[in-house]
Short mmCIF file of C-alpha atoms in Angstrom, two decimals:
data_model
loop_
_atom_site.label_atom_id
_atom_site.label_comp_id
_atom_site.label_asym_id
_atom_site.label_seq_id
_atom_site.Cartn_x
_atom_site.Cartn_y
_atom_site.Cartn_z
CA UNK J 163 0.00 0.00 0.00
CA UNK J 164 0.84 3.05 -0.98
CA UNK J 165 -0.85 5.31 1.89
CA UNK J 166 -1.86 4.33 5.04
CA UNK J 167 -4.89 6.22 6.70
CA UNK J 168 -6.36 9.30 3.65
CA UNK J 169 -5.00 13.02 5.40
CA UNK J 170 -7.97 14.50 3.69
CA UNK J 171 -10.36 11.93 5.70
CA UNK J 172 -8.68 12.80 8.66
CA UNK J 173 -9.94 16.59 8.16
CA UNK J 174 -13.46 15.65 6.53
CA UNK J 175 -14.24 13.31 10.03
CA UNK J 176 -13.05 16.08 11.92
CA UNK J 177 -14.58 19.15 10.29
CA UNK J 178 -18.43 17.48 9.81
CA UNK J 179 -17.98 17.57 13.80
CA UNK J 180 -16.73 20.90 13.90
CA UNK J 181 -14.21 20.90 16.39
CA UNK J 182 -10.66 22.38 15.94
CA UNK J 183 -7.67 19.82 16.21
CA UNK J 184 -7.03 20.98 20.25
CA UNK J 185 -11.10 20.62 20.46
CA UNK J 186 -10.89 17.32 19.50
CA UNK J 187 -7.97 16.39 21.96
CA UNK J 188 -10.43 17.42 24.80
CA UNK J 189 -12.84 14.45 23.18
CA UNK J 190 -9.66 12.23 23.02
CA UNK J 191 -9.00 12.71 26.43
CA UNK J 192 -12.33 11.61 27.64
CA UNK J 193 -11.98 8.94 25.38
CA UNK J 194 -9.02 7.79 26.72
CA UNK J 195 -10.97 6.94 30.12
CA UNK J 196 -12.19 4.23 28.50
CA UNK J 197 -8.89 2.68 27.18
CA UNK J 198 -8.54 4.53 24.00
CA UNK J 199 -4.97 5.50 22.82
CA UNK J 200 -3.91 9.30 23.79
CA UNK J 201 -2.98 11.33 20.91
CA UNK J 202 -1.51 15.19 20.85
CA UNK J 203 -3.16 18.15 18.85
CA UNK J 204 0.24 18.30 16.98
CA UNK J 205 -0.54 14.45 15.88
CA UNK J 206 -3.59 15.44 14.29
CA UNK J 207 -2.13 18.19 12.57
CA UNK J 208 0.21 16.17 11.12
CA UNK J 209 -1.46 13.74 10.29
CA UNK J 210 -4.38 15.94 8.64
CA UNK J 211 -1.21 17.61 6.59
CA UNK J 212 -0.04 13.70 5.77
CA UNK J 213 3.31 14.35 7.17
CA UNK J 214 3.31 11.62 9.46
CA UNK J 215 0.35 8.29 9.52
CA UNK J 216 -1.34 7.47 12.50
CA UNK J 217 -1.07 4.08 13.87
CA UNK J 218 -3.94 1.47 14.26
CA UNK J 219 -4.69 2.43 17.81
CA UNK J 220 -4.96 6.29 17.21
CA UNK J 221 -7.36 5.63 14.32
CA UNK J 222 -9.56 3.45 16.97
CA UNK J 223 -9.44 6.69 19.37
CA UNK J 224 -10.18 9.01 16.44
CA UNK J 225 -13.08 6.83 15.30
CA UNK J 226 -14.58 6.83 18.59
CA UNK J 227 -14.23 10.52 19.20
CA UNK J 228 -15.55 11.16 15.36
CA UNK J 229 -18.28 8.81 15.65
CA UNK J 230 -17.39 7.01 12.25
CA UNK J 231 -16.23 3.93 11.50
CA UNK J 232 -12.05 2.94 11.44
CA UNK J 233 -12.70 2.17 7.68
CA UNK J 234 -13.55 5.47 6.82
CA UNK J 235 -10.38 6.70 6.93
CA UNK J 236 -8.96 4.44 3.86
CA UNK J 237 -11.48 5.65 1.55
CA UNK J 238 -10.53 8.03 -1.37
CA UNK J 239 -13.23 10.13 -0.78
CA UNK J 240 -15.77 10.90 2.31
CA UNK J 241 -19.23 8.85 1.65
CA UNK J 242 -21.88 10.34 1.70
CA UNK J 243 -23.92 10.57 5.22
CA UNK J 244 -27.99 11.15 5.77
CA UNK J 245 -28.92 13.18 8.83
CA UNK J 246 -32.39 12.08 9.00
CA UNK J 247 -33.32 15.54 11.21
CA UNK J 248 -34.51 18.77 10.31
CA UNK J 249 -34.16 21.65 12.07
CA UNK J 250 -37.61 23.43 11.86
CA UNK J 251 -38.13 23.19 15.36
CA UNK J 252 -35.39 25.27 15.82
CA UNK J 253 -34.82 29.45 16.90
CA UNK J 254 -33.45 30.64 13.22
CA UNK J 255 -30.32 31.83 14.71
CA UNK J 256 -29.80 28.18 15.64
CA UNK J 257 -29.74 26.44 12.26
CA UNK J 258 -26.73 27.08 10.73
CA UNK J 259 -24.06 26.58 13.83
CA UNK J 260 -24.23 24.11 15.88
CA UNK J 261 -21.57 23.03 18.55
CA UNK J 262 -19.11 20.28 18.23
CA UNK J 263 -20.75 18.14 21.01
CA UNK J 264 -24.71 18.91 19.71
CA UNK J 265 -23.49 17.58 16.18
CA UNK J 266 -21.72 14.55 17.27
CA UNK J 267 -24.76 13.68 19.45
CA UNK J 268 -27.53 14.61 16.82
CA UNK J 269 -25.46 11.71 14.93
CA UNK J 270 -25.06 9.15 17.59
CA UNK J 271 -28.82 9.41 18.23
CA UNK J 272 -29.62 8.56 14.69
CA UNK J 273 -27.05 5.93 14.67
CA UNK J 274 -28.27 4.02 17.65
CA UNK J 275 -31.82 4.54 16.65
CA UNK J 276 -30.99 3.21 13.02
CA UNK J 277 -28.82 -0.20 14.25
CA UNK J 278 -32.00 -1.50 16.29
CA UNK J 279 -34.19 -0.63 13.39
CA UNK J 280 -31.84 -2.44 11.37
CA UNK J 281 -31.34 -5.25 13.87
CA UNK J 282 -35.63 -5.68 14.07
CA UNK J 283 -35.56 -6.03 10.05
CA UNK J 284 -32.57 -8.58 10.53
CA UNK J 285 -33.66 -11.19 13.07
CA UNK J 286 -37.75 -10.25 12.45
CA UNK J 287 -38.58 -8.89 15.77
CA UNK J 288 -42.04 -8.33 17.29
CA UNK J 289 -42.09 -5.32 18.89
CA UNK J 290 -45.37 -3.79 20.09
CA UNK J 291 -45.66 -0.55 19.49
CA UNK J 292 -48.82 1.19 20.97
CA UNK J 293 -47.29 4.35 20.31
CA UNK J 294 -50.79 5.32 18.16
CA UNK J 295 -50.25 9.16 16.73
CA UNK J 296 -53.65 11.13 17.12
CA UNK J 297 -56.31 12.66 14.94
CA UNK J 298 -55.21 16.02 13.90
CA UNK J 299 -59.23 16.82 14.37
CA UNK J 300 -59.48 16.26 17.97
CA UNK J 301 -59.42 18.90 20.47
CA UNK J 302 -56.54 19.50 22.76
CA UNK J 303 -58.83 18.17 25.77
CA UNK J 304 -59.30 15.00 24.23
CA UNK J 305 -55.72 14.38 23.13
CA UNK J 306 -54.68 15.38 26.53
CA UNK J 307 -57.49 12.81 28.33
CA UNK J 308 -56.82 9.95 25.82
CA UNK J 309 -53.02 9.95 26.17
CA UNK J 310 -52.98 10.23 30.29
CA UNK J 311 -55.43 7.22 30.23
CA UNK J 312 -53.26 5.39 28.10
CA UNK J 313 -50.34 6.06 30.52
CA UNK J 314 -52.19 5.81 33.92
CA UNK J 315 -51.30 9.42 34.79
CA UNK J 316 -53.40 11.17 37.48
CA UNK J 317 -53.01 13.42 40.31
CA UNK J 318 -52.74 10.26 42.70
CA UNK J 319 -49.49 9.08 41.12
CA UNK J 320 -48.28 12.43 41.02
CA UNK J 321 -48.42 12.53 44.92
CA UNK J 322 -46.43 8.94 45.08
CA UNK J 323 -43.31 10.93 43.75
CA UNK J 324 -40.18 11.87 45.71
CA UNK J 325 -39.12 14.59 43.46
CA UNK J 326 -38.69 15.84 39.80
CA UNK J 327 -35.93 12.75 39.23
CA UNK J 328 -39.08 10.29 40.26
CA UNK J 329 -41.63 12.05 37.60
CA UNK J 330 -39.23 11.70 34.94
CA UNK J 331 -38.83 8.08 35.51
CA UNK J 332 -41.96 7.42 36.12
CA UNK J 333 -43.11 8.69 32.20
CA UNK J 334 -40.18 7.82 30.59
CA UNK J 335 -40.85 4.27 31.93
CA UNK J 336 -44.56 4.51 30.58
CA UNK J 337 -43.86 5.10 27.35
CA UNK J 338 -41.13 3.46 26.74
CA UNK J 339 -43.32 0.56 27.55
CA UNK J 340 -45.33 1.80 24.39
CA UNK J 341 -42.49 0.29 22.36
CA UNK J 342 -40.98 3.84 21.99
CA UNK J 343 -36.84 4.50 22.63
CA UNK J 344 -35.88 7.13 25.08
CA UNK J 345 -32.21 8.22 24.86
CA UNK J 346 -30.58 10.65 26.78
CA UNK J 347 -27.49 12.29 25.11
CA UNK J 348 -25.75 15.51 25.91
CA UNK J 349 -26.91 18.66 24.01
CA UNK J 350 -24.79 22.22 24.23
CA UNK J 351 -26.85 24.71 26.23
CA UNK J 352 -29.13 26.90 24.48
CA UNK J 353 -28.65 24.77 21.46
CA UNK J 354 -31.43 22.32 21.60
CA UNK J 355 -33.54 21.01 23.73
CA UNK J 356 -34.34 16.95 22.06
CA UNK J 357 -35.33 15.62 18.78
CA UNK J 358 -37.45 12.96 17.25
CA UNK J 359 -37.40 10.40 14.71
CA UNK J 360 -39.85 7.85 13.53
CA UNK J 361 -38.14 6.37 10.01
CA UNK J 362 -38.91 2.60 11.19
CA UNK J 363 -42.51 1.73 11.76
CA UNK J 364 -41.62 -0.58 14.52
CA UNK J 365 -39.01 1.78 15.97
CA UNK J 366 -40.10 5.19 16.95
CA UNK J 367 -37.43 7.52 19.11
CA UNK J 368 -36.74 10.48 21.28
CA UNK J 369 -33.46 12.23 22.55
CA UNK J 370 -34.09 13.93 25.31
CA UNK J 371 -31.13 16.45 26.69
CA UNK J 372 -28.71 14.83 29.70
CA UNK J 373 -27.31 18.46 30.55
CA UNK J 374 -31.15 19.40 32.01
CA UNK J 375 -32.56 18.95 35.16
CA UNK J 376 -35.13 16.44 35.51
CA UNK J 377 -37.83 19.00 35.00
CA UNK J 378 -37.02 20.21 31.81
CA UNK J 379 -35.94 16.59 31.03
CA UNK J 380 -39.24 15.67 31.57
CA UNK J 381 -41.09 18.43 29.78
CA UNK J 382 -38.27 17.45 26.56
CA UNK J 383 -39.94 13.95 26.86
CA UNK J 384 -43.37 14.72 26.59
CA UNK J 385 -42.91 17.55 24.15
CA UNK J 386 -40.82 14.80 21.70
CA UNK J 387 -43.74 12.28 22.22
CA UNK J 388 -46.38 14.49 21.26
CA UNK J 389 -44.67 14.92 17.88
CA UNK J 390 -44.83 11.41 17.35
CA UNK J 391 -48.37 11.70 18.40
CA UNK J 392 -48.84 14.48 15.90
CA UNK J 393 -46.83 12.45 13.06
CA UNK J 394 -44.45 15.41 13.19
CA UNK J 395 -41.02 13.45 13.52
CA UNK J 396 -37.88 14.11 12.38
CA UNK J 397 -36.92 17.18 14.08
CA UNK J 398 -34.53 19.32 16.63
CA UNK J 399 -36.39 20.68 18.79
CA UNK J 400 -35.76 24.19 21.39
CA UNK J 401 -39.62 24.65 21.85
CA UNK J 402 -39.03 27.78 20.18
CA UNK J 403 -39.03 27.22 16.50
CA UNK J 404 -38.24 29.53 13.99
CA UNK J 405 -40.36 32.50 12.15
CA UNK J 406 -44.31 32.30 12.53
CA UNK J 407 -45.37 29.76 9.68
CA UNK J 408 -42.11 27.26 11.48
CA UNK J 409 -42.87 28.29 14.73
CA UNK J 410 -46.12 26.79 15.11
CA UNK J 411 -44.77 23.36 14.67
CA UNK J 412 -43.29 23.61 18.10
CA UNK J 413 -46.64 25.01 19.59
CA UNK J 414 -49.28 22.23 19.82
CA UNK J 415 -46.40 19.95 21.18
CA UNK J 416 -45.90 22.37 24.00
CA UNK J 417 -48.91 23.23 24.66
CA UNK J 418 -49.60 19.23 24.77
CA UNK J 419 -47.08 18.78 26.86
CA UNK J 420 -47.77 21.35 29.42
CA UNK J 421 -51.71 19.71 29.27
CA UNK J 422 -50.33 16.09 30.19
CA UNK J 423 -48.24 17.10 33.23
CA UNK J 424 -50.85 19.96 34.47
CA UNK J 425 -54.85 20.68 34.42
CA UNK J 426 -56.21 24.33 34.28
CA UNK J 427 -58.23 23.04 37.39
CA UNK J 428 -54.96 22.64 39.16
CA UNK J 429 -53.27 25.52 37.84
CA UNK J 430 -55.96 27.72 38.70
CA UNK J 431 -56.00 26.62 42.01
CA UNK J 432 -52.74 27.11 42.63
CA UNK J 433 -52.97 30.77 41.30
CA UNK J 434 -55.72 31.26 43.95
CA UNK J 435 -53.58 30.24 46.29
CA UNK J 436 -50.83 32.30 45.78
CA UNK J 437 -53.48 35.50 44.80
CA UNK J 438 -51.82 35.44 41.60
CA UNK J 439 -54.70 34.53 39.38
CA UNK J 440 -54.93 37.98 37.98
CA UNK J 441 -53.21 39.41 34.42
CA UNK J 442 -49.57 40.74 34.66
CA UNK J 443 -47.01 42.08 32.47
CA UNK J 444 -44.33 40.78 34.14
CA UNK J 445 -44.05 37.43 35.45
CA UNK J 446 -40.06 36.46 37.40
CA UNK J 447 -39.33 33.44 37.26
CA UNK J 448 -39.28 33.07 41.37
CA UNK J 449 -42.74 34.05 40.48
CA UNK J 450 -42.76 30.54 37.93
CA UNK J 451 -41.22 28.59 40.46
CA UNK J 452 -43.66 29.14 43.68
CA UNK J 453 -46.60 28.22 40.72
CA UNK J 454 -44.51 25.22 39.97
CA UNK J 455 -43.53 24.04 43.49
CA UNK J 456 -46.24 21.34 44.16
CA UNK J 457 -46.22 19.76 40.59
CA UNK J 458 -42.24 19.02 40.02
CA UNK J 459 -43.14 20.52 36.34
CA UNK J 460 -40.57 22.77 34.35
CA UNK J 461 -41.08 26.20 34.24
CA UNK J 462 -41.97 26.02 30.77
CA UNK J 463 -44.79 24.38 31.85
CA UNK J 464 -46.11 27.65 34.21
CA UNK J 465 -45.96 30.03 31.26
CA UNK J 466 -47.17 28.02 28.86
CA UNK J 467 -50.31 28.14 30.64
CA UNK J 468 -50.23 31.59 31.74
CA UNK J 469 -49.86 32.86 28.12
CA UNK J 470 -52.14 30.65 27.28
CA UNK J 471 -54.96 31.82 29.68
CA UNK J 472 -54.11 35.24 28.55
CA UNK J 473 -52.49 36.38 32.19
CA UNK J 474 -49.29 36.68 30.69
CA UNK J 475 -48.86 38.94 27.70
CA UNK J 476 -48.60 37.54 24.12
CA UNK J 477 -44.80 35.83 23.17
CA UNK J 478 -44.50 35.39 26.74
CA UNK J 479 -43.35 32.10 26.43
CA UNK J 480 -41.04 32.40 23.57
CA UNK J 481 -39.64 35.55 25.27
CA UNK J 482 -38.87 33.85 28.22
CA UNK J 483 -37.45 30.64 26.19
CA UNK J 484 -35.10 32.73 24.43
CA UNK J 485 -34.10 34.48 27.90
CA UNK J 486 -33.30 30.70 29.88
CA UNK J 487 -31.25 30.02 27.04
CA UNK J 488 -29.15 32.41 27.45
CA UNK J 489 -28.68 32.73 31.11
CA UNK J 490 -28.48 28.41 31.20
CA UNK J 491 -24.67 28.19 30.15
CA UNK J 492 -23.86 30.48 33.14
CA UNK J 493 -26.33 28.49 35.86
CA UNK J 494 -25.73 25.03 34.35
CA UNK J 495 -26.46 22.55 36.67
CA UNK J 496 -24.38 19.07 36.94
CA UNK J 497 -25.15 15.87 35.84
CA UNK J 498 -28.08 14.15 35.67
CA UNK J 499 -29.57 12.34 38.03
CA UNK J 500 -27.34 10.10 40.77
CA UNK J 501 -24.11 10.80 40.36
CA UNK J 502 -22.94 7.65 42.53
CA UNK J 503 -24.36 5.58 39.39
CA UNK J 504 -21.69 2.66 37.90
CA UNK J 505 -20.53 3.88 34.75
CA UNK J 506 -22.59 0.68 33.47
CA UNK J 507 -25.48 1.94 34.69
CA UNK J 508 -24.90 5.68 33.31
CA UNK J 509 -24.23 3.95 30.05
CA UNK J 510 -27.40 1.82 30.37
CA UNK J 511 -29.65 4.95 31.47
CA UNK J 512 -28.35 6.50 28.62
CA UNK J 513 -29.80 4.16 26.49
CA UNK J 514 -32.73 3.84 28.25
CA UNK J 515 -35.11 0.69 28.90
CA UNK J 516 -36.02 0.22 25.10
CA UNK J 517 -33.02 -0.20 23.88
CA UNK J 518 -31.69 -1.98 26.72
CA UNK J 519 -34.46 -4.23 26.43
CA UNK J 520 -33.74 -5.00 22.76
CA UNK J 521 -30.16 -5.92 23.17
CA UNK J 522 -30.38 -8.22 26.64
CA UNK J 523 -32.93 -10.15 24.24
CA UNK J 524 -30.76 -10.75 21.39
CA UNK J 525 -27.56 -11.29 23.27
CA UNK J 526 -28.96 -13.72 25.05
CA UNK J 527 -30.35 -15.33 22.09
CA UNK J 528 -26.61 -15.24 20.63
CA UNK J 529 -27.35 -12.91 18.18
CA UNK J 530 -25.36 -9.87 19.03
CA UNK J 531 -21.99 -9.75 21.04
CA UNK J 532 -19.60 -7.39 23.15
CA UNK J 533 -17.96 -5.97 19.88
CA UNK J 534 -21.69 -4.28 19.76
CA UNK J 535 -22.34 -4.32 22.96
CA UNK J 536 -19.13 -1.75 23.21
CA UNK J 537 -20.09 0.27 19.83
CA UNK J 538 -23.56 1.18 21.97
CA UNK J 539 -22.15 1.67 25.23
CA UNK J 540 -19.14 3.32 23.53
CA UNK J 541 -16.50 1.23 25.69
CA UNK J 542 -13.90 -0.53 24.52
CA UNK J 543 -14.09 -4.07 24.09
CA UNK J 544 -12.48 -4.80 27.20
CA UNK J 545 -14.17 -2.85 29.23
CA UNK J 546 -17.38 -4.29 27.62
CA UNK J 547 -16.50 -7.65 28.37
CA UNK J 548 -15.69 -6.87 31.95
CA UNK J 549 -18.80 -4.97 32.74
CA UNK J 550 -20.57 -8.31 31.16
CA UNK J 551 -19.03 -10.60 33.16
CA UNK J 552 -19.12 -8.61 36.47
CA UNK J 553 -23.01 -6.83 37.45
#
């Protein structure tokens, strides 16, 4: 052979990812917590300029951190690649750049949701799927009654939670058991919020944002499931959307959302309570959170109701999206959830129960193994194989 790994591969796999060379050192390092090979910016960089070739290990670490495949780099030219996600549900400002880590993620999700779909079609799975999208001609009332009878939600269960962490389980366990796929990946702040995707009848997805609390986690879940519900898959989502005629996808979804979690009964009541049932221009958001106290809801869900019920001036909501946005990279809270997880078990949440579900089936059956248990997990083999052998 003439050449080793293609220099101009090396750049394409980087720049599709947009991270600079020292950027993706800071991925590489991460990376290397897992067993991967350490490489140095000024490797890339030569390598990218073909002055030196990378060895077989540091084309493993930059395949991991690229989210491609080893063989891409021996190619003469980059292949193509289908993002199946729009970006309609998206703040116009938002469309053009997105982050790095939002890109690579955007791609893992429609990786992972495209190898079970393609894993279904190979060994002919059954998977129920009672995921059943509503008729556009209903009212919101009735879409909001039909799905919480579906999912068993009432005020009663509401009161059995601990906390916010406990309400997001609690749904995302519901309808995942509707044969739908949950994952939780990391999104840059202020970027997006989730997505959705619904290519594969039998395989119909959400990504839902780690980096949020379990609040806005929450209200990320239900917002993504109504678009299923509302055949409106296939996009990134910040609840905002973009110019009027765009913007409206996101509404319904919201507004569907905020109905699931909350009744105007209870809202109202709770406005009593606090003798804030009663127009205003300007609405803080300690205001928000004493509304939102009892429910463990998002604050999203407070003013989408208060705009909604006209006590909150028109583009309330939308004013006050745009606003968390930009405050949330400053106030970012930590990780999700317990933080005394297994790294298993943070790999296996990331996932979620759906997908976990489908590959404890078929490896026990023999039909898929630790080389793809580690490409999901994103371990190496090894450390695959060890977290297999030892619970």
């Amino acid at each position: 052979m003439e050449r080793w790994a293609n220099p101009a591969i090396l750049r394409w796999a980087r720049q599709r990812l947009r991270p600079r060379p020292e950027e993706a050192v800071r991925l590489v390092r991460g990376a290397a917590d897992q067993g991967y090979a350490a490489v140095s910016a000024p490797e890339v960089e030569r390598w990218e300029r073909g002055e030196t070739e990378p060895g077989i290990d540091a084309l493993d670490t930059l395949a991991a951190v690229y989210e491609c495949p080893v063989g891409y780099f021996f190619l003469d030219a980059p292949p193509e690649e289908d993002l199946p996600l729009d970006f309609r549900g998206l703040a116009e400002e938002k469309r053009q750049a997105f982050s790095e880590q939002s890109g690579r993620n955007l791609r893992r999700f429609t990786f992972l949701v495209r190898w079970v779909s393609a894993l279904v079609r190979q060994f002919a799975l059954r998977r129920r799927i009672d995921v059943r999208p509503m008729d556009p001609a209903m009212s919101l009332p009735e879409m909001v009654g039909q799905v919480r009878e579906r999912l068993g939600f009432s005020a009663q269960v509401r009161a059995d939670w601990g906390g916010p962490e406990d309400a997001f389980e609690w749904w995302r366990r519901r309808i995942e058991a509707q044969g739908m796929l949950a994952l939780m990946l990391l999104l840059e702040p202020g970027e997006a919020r989730g997505a959705s995707m619904w290519e594969d009848p039998a395989v119909p997805a959400v990504l839902i944002n780690r980096g949020d609390q379990a609040a806005g986690r929450l209200f990320t879940l239900l917002h993504e499931y109504a678009h299923l519900l509302l055949r409106q898959s296939g996009a990134v989502c910040d609840f905002r959307g973009g110019d009027e005629g765009q913007g409206m996808t996101e509404v319904l979804p919201n507004r569907l959302a905020a109905r699931l979690l909350l009744t105007q009964k209870e809202f109202a009541g709770r406005l009593g309570e606090l003798g804030l049932d009663h127009p205003r221009s300007l609405w803080s958001d300690r205001l928000l959170d004493e509304v939102r106290g009892p429910f463990r809801v998002s604050r999203d869900v407070v003013a989408i109701f208060l705009e909604e019920q006209a006590l909150a001036p028109p583009g309330f909501y939308r004013r006050k999206r745009a606003a968390w946005e930009w405050l949330r990279p400053f106030f970012r809270g930590g990780p999700e959830g317990n933080t005394h997880r297994t790294r298993r078990e943070q790999r296996l949440r990331m996932i979620g129960y759906g997908m976990a579900g489908v590959l404890s089936s078929l490896f026990t059956a023999g039909k898929v193994y630790v080389l793809d248990l580690a490409e999901v997990l994103e371990l190496k083999v090894e450390r695959a194989e060890e977290d297999r052998t030892n619970p």
